[in-house]
mmCIF file of C-alpha atoms and ligand atoms in Angstrom:
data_model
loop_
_atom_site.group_PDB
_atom_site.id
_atom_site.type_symbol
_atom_site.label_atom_id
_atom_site.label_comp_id
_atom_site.label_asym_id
_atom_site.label_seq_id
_atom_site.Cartn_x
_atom_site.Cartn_y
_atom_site.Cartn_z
ATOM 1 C CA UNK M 57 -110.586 72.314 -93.266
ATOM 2 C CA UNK M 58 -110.014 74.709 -90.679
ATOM 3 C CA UNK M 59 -107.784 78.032 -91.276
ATOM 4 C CA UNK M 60 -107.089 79.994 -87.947
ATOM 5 C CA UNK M 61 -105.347 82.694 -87.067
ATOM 6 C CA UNK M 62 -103.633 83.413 -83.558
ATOM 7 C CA UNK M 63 -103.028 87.118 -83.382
ATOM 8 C CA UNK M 64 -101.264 87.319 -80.175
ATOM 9 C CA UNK M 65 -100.372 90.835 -78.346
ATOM 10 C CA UNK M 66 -100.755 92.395 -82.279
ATOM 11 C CA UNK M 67 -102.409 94.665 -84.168
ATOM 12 C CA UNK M 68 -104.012 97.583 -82.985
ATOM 13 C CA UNK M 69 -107.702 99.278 -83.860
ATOM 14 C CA UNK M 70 -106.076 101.382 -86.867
ATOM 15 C CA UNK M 71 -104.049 97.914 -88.500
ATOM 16 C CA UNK M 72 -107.247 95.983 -87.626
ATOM 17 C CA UNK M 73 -109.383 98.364 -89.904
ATOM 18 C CA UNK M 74 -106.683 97.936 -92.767
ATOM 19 C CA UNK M 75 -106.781 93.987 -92.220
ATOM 20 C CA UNK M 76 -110.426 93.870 -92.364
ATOM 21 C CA UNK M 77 -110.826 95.846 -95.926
ATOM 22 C CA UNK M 78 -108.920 93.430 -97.719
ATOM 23 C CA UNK M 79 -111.364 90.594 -96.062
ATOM 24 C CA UNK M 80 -113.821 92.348 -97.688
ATOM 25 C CA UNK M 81 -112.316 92.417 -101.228
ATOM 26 C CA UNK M 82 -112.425 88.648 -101.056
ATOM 27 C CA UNK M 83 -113.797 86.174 -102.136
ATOM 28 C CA UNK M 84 -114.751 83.196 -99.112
ATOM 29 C CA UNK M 85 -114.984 79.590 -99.628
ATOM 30 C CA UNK M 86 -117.915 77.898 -98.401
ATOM 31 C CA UNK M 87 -115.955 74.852 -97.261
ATOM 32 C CA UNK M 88 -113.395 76.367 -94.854
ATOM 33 C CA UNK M 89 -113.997 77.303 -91.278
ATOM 34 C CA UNK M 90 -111.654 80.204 -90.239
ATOM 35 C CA UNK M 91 -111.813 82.071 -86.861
ATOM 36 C CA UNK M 92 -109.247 85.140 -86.031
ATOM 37 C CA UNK M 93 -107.987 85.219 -82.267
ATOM 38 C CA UNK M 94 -107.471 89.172 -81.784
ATOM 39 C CA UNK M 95 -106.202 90.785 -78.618
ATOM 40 C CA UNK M 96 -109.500 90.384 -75.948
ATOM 41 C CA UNK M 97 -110.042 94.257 -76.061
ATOM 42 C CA UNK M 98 -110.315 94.472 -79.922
ATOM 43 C CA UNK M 99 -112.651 91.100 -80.116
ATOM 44 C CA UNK M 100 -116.403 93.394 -80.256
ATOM 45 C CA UNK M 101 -114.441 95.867 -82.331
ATOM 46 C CA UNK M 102 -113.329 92.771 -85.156
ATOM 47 C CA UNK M 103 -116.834 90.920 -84.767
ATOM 48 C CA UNK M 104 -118.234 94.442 -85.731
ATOM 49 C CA UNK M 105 -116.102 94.440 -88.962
ATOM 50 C CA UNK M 106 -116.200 91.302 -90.401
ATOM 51 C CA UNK M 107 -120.171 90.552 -89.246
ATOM 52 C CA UNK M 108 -121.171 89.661 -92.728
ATOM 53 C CA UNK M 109 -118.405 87.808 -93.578
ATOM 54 C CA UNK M 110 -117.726 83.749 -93.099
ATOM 55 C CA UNK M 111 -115.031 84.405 -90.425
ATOM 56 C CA UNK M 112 -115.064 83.746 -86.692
ATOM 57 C CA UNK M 113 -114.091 85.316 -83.994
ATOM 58 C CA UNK M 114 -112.059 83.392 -80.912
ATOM 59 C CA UNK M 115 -110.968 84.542 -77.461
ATOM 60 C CA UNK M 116 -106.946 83.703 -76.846
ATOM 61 C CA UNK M 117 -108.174 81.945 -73.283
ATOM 62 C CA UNK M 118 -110.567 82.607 -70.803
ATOM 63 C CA UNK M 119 -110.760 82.120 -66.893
ATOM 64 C CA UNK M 120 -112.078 78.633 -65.322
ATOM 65 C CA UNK M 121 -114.402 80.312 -63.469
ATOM 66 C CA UNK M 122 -117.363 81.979 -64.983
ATOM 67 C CA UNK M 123 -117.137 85.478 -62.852
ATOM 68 C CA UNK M 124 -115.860 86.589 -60.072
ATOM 69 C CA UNK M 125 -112.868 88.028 -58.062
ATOM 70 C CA UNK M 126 -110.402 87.429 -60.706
ATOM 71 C CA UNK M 127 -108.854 90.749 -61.963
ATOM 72 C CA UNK M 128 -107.420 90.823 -65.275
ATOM 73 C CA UNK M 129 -108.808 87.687 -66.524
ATOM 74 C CA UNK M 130 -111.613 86.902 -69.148
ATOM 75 C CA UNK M 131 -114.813 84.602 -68.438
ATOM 76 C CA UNK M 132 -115.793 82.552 -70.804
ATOM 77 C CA UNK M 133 -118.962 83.778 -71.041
ATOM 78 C CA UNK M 134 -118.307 86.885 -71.934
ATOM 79 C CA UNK M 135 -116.406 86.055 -74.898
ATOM 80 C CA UNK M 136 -119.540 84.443 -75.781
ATOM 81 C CA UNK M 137 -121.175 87.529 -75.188
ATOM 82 C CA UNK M 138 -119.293 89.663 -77.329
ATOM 83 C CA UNK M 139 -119.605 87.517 -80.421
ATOM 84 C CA UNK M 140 -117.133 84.678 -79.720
ATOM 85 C CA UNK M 141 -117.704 81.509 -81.199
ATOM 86 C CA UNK M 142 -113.898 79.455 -80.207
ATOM 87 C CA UNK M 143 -111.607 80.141 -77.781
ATOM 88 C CA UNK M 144 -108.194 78.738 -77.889
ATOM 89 C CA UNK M 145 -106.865 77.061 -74.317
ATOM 90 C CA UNK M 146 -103.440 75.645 -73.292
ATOM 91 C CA UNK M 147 -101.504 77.438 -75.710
ATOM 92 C CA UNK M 148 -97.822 77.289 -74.488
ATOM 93 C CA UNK M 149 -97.155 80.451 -74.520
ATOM 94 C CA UNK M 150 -99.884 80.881 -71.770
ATOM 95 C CA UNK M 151 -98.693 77.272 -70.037
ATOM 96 C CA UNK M 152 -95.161 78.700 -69.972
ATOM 97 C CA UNK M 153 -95.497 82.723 -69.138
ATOM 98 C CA UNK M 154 -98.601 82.422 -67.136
ATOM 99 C CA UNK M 155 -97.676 78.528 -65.276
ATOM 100 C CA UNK M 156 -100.994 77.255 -66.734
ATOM 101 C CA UNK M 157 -100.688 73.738 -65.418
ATOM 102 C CA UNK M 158 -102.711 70.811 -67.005
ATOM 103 C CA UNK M 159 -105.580 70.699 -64.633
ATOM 104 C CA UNK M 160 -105.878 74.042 -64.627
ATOM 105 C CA UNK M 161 -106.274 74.108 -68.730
ATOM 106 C CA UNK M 162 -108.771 70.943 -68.425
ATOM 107 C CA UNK M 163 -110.959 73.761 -66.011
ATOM 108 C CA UNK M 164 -110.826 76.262 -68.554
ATOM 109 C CA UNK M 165 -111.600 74.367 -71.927
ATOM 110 C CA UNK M 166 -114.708 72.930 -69.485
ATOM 111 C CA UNK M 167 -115.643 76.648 -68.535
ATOM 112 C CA UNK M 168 -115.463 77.240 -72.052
ATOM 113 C CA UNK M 169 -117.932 74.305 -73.359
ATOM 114 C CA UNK M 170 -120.061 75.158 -70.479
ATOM 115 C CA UNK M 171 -120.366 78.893 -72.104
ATOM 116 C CA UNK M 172 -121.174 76.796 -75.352
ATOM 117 C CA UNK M 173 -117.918 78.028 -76.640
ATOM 118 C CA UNK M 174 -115.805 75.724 -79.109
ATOM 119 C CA UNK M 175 -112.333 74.861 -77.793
ATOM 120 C CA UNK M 176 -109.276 74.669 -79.926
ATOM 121 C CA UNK M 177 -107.482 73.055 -77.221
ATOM 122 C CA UNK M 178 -103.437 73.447 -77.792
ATOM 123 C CA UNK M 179 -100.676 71.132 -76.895
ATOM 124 C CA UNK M 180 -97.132 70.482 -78.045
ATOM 125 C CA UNK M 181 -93.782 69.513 -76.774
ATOM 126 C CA UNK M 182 -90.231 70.998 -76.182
ATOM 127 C CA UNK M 183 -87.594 70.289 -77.914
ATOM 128 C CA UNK M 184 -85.705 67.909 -75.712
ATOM 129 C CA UNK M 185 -88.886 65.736 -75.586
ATOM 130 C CA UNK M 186 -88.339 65.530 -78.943
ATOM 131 C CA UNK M 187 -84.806 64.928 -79.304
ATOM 132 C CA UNK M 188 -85.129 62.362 -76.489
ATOM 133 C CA UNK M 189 -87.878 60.428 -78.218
ATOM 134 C CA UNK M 190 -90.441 61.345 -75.396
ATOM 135 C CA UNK M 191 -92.442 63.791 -78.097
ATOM 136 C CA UNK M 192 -95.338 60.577 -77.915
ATOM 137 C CA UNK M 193 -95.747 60.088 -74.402
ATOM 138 C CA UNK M 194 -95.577 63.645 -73.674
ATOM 139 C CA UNK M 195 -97.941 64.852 -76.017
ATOM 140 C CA UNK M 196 -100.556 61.515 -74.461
ATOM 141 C CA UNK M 197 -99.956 62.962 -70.905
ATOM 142 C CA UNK M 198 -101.232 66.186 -71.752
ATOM 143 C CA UNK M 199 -104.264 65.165 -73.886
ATOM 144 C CA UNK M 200 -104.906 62.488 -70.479
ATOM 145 C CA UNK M 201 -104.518 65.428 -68.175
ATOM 146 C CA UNK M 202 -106.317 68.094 -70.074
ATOM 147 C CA UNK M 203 -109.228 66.645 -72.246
ATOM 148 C CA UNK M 204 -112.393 68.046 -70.660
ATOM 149 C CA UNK M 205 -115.517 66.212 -70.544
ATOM 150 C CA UNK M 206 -118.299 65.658 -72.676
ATOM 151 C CA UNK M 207 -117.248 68.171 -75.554
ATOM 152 C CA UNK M 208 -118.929 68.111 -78.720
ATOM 153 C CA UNK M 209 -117.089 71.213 -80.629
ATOM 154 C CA UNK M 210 -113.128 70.270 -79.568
ATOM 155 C CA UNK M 211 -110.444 70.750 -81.936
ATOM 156 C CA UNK M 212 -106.754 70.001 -80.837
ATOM 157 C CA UNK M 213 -103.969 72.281 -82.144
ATOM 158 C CA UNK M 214 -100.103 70.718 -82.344
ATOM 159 C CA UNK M 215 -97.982 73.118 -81.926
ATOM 160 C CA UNK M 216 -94.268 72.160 -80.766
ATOM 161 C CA UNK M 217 -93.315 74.773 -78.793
ATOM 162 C CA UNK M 218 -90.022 74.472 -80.623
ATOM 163 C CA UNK M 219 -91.648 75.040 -83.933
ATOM 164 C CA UNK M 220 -93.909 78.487 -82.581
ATOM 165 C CA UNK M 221 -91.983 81.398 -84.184
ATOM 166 C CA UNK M 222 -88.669 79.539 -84.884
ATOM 167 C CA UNK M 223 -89.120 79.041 -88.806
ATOM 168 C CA UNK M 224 -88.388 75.536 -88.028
ATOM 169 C CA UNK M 225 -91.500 72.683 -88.218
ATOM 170 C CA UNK M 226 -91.270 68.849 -87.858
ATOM 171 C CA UNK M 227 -91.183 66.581 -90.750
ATOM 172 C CA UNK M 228 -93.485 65.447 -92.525
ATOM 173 C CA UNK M 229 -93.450 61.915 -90.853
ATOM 174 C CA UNK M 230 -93.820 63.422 -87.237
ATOM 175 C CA UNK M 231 -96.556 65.618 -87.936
ATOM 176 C CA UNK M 232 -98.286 62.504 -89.818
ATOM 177 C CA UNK M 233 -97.181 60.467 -86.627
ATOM 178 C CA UNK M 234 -98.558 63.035 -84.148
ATOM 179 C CA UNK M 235 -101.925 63.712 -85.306
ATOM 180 C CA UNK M 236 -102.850 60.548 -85.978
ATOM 181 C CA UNK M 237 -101.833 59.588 -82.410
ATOM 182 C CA UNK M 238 -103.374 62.492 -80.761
ATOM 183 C CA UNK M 239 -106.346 61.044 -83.142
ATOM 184 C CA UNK M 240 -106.141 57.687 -81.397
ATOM 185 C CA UNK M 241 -105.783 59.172 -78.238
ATOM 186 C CA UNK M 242 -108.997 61.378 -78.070
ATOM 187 C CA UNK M 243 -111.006 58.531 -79.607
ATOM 188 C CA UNK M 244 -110.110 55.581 -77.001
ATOM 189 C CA UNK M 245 -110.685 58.521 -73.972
ATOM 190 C CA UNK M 246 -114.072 59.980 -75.956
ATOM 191 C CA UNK M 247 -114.904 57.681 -78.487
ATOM 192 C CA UNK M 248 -115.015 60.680 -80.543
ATOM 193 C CA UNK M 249 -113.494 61.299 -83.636
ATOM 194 C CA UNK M 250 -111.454 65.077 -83.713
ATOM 195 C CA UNK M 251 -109.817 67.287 -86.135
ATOM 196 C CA UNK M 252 -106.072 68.509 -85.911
ATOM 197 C CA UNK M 253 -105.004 71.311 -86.572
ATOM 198 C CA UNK M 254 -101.364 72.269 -86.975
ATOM 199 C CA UNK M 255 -99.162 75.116 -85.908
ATOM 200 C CA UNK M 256 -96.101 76.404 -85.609
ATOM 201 C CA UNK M 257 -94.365 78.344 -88.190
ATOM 202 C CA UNK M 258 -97.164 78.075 -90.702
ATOM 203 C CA UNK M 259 -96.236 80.147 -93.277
ATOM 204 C CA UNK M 260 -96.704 81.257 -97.193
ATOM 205 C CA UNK M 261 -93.741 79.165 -98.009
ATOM 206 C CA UNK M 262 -94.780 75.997 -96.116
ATOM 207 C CA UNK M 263 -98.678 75.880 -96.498
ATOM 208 C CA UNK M 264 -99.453 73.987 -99.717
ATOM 209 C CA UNK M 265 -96.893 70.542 -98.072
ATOM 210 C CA UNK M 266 -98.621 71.307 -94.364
ATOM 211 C CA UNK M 267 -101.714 70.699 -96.123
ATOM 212 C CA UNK M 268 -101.089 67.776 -98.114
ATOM 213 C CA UNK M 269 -99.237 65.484 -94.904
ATOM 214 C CA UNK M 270 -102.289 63.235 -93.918
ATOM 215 C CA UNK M 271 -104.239 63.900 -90.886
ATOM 216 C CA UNK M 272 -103.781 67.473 -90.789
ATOM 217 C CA UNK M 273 -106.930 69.379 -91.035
ATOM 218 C CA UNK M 274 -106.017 72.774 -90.584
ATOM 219 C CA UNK M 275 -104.011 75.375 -89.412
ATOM 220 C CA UNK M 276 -103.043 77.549 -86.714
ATOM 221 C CA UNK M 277 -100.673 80.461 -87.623
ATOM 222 C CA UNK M 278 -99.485 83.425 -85.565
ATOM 223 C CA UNK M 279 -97.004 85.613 -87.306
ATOM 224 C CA UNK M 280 -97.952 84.861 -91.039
ATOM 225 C CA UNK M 281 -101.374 85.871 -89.711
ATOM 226 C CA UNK M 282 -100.569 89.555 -88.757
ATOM 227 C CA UNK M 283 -100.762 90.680 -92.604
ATOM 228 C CA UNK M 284 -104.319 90.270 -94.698
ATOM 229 C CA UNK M 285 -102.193 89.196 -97.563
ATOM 230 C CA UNK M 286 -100.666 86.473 -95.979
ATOM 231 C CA UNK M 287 -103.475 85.119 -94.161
ATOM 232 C CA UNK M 288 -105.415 85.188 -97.625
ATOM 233 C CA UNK M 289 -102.467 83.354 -99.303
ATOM 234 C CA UNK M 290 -102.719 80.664 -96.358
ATOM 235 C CA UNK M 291 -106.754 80.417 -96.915
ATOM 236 C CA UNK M 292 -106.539 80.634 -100.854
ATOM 237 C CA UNK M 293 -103.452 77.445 -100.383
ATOM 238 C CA UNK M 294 -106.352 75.775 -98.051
ATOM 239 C CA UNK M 295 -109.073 76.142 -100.999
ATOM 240 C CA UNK M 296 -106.706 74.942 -103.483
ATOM 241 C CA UNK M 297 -105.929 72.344 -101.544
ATOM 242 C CA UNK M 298 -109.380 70.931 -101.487
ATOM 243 C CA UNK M 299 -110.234 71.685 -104.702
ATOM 244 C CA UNK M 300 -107.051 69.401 -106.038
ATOM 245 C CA UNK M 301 -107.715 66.662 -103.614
ATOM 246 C CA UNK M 302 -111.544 66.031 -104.013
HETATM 247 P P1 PGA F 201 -96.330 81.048 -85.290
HETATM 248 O O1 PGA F 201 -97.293 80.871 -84.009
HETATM 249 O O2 PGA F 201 -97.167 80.720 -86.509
HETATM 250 O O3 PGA F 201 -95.899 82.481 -85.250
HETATM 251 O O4 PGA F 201 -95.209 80.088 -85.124
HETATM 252 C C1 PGA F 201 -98.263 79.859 -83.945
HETATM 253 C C2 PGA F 201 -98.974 79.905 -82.621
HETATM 254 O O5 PGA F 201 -98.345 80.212 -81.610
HETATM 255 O O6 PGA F 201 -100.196 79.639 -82.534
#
């Protein structure tokens, strides 16, 4: 069960420092994996923080080149560098602002394998895919187009980019539907079995059905994630979770 948190542009060094005491207050479950995505600049500064605890760090993205003449981005290797252990890649706020294309997200998530890096790798469709029954074939095309090679550590991350800080998620059924498709997917291109994680409008409310819909091992939450009590509420639902199911 994977808990992950996508901070975005938030959160600065002084709200950072405030998140991370209540992290230490609590108490960690040995059978979740959870990674926080802070802004690049404050990525040493969190590692630093939370060193001794059972939390991850994760880049937002990084460049598909390892170095070079490429101002303003981040190489892969360097996140690694600095403590990373995931980096997320595709997410659509970075396909849509920044016109990553497909190819150019397969070129990253392979930087970031070659760095040794594990890639949450995100994809999701609009909402007129959806409403025109294309939400299927859409979401294949990407995972076609963008699935790097030979990966070992890849996780996939649905997030309808109609869902991402709307308040509004898919049904049960479609989130069932999708992630075991995405599952089938990835297995006849890799033979290799992957976790799904979902996200969009994860929230305090919502957690405890997210977790129970089948095929959904985790989460990926953005704006529930800026506040240590929410994120804890999220992680303590993911525990609980287990705990009732096993
Ligand atoms: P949200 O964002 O939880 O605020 O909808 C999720 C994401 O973009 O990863």
């Amino acid at each position: 069960m994977f808990v992950a948190a996508n901070w975005k542009m938030n959160l600065d060094k002084k709200s950072i420092l405030e998140f991370t005491k209540s992290l230490h207050k609590f108490k960690f479950s040995n059978q979740i994996n959870t990674c926080i995505f802070p802004p690049m600049t404050y990525i040493d500064y969190l590692h630093n923080l939370i060193n001794n605890l059972p939390i991850s760090v994760g880049g937002q993205n990084c460049h598909y080149k390892s170095s070079g003449a490429f101002t303003g981005e981040v190489s892969a290797n360097f996140l690694k560098d600095t403590g990373c252990e995931y980096v997320l890649v595709g997410h659509s706020e970075r396909r849509i602002m920044n016109y990553e294309n497909n190819d150019e997200i397969k070129s990253r998530a392979q930087t970031a394998i070659n760095s040794n890096l594990k890639v949450i790798l995100c994809v999701g469709e609009k909402l007129t895919d959806r409403e025109e029954g294309k939400a299927l074939e859409y979401i294949e095309k990407q995972i076609n187009d963008c699935l790097p090679n030979n990966f070992k550590d890849l996780f996939i991350a649905y997030e309808p980019i109609w869902s991402i800080g709307t308040g509004k998620i898919p049904s049960a059924f479609e989130i069932q539907e999708m992630h075991s498709h995405i599952k089938k997917i990835v297995f006849r291109i890799s033979n290799k079995y992957i976790n799904v994680l979902y996200g969009g409008s994860v929230n305090t409310e919502n957690i405890k059905e997210i977790l129970k819909i089948t095929n959904v091992d985790g989460v990926l939450v953005g704006g529930a994630s800026l506040k240590a009590k929410d994120f804890l509420a999220i992680y303590s639902a993911a525990v609980k979770h287990l705990d009732t199911s096993s």
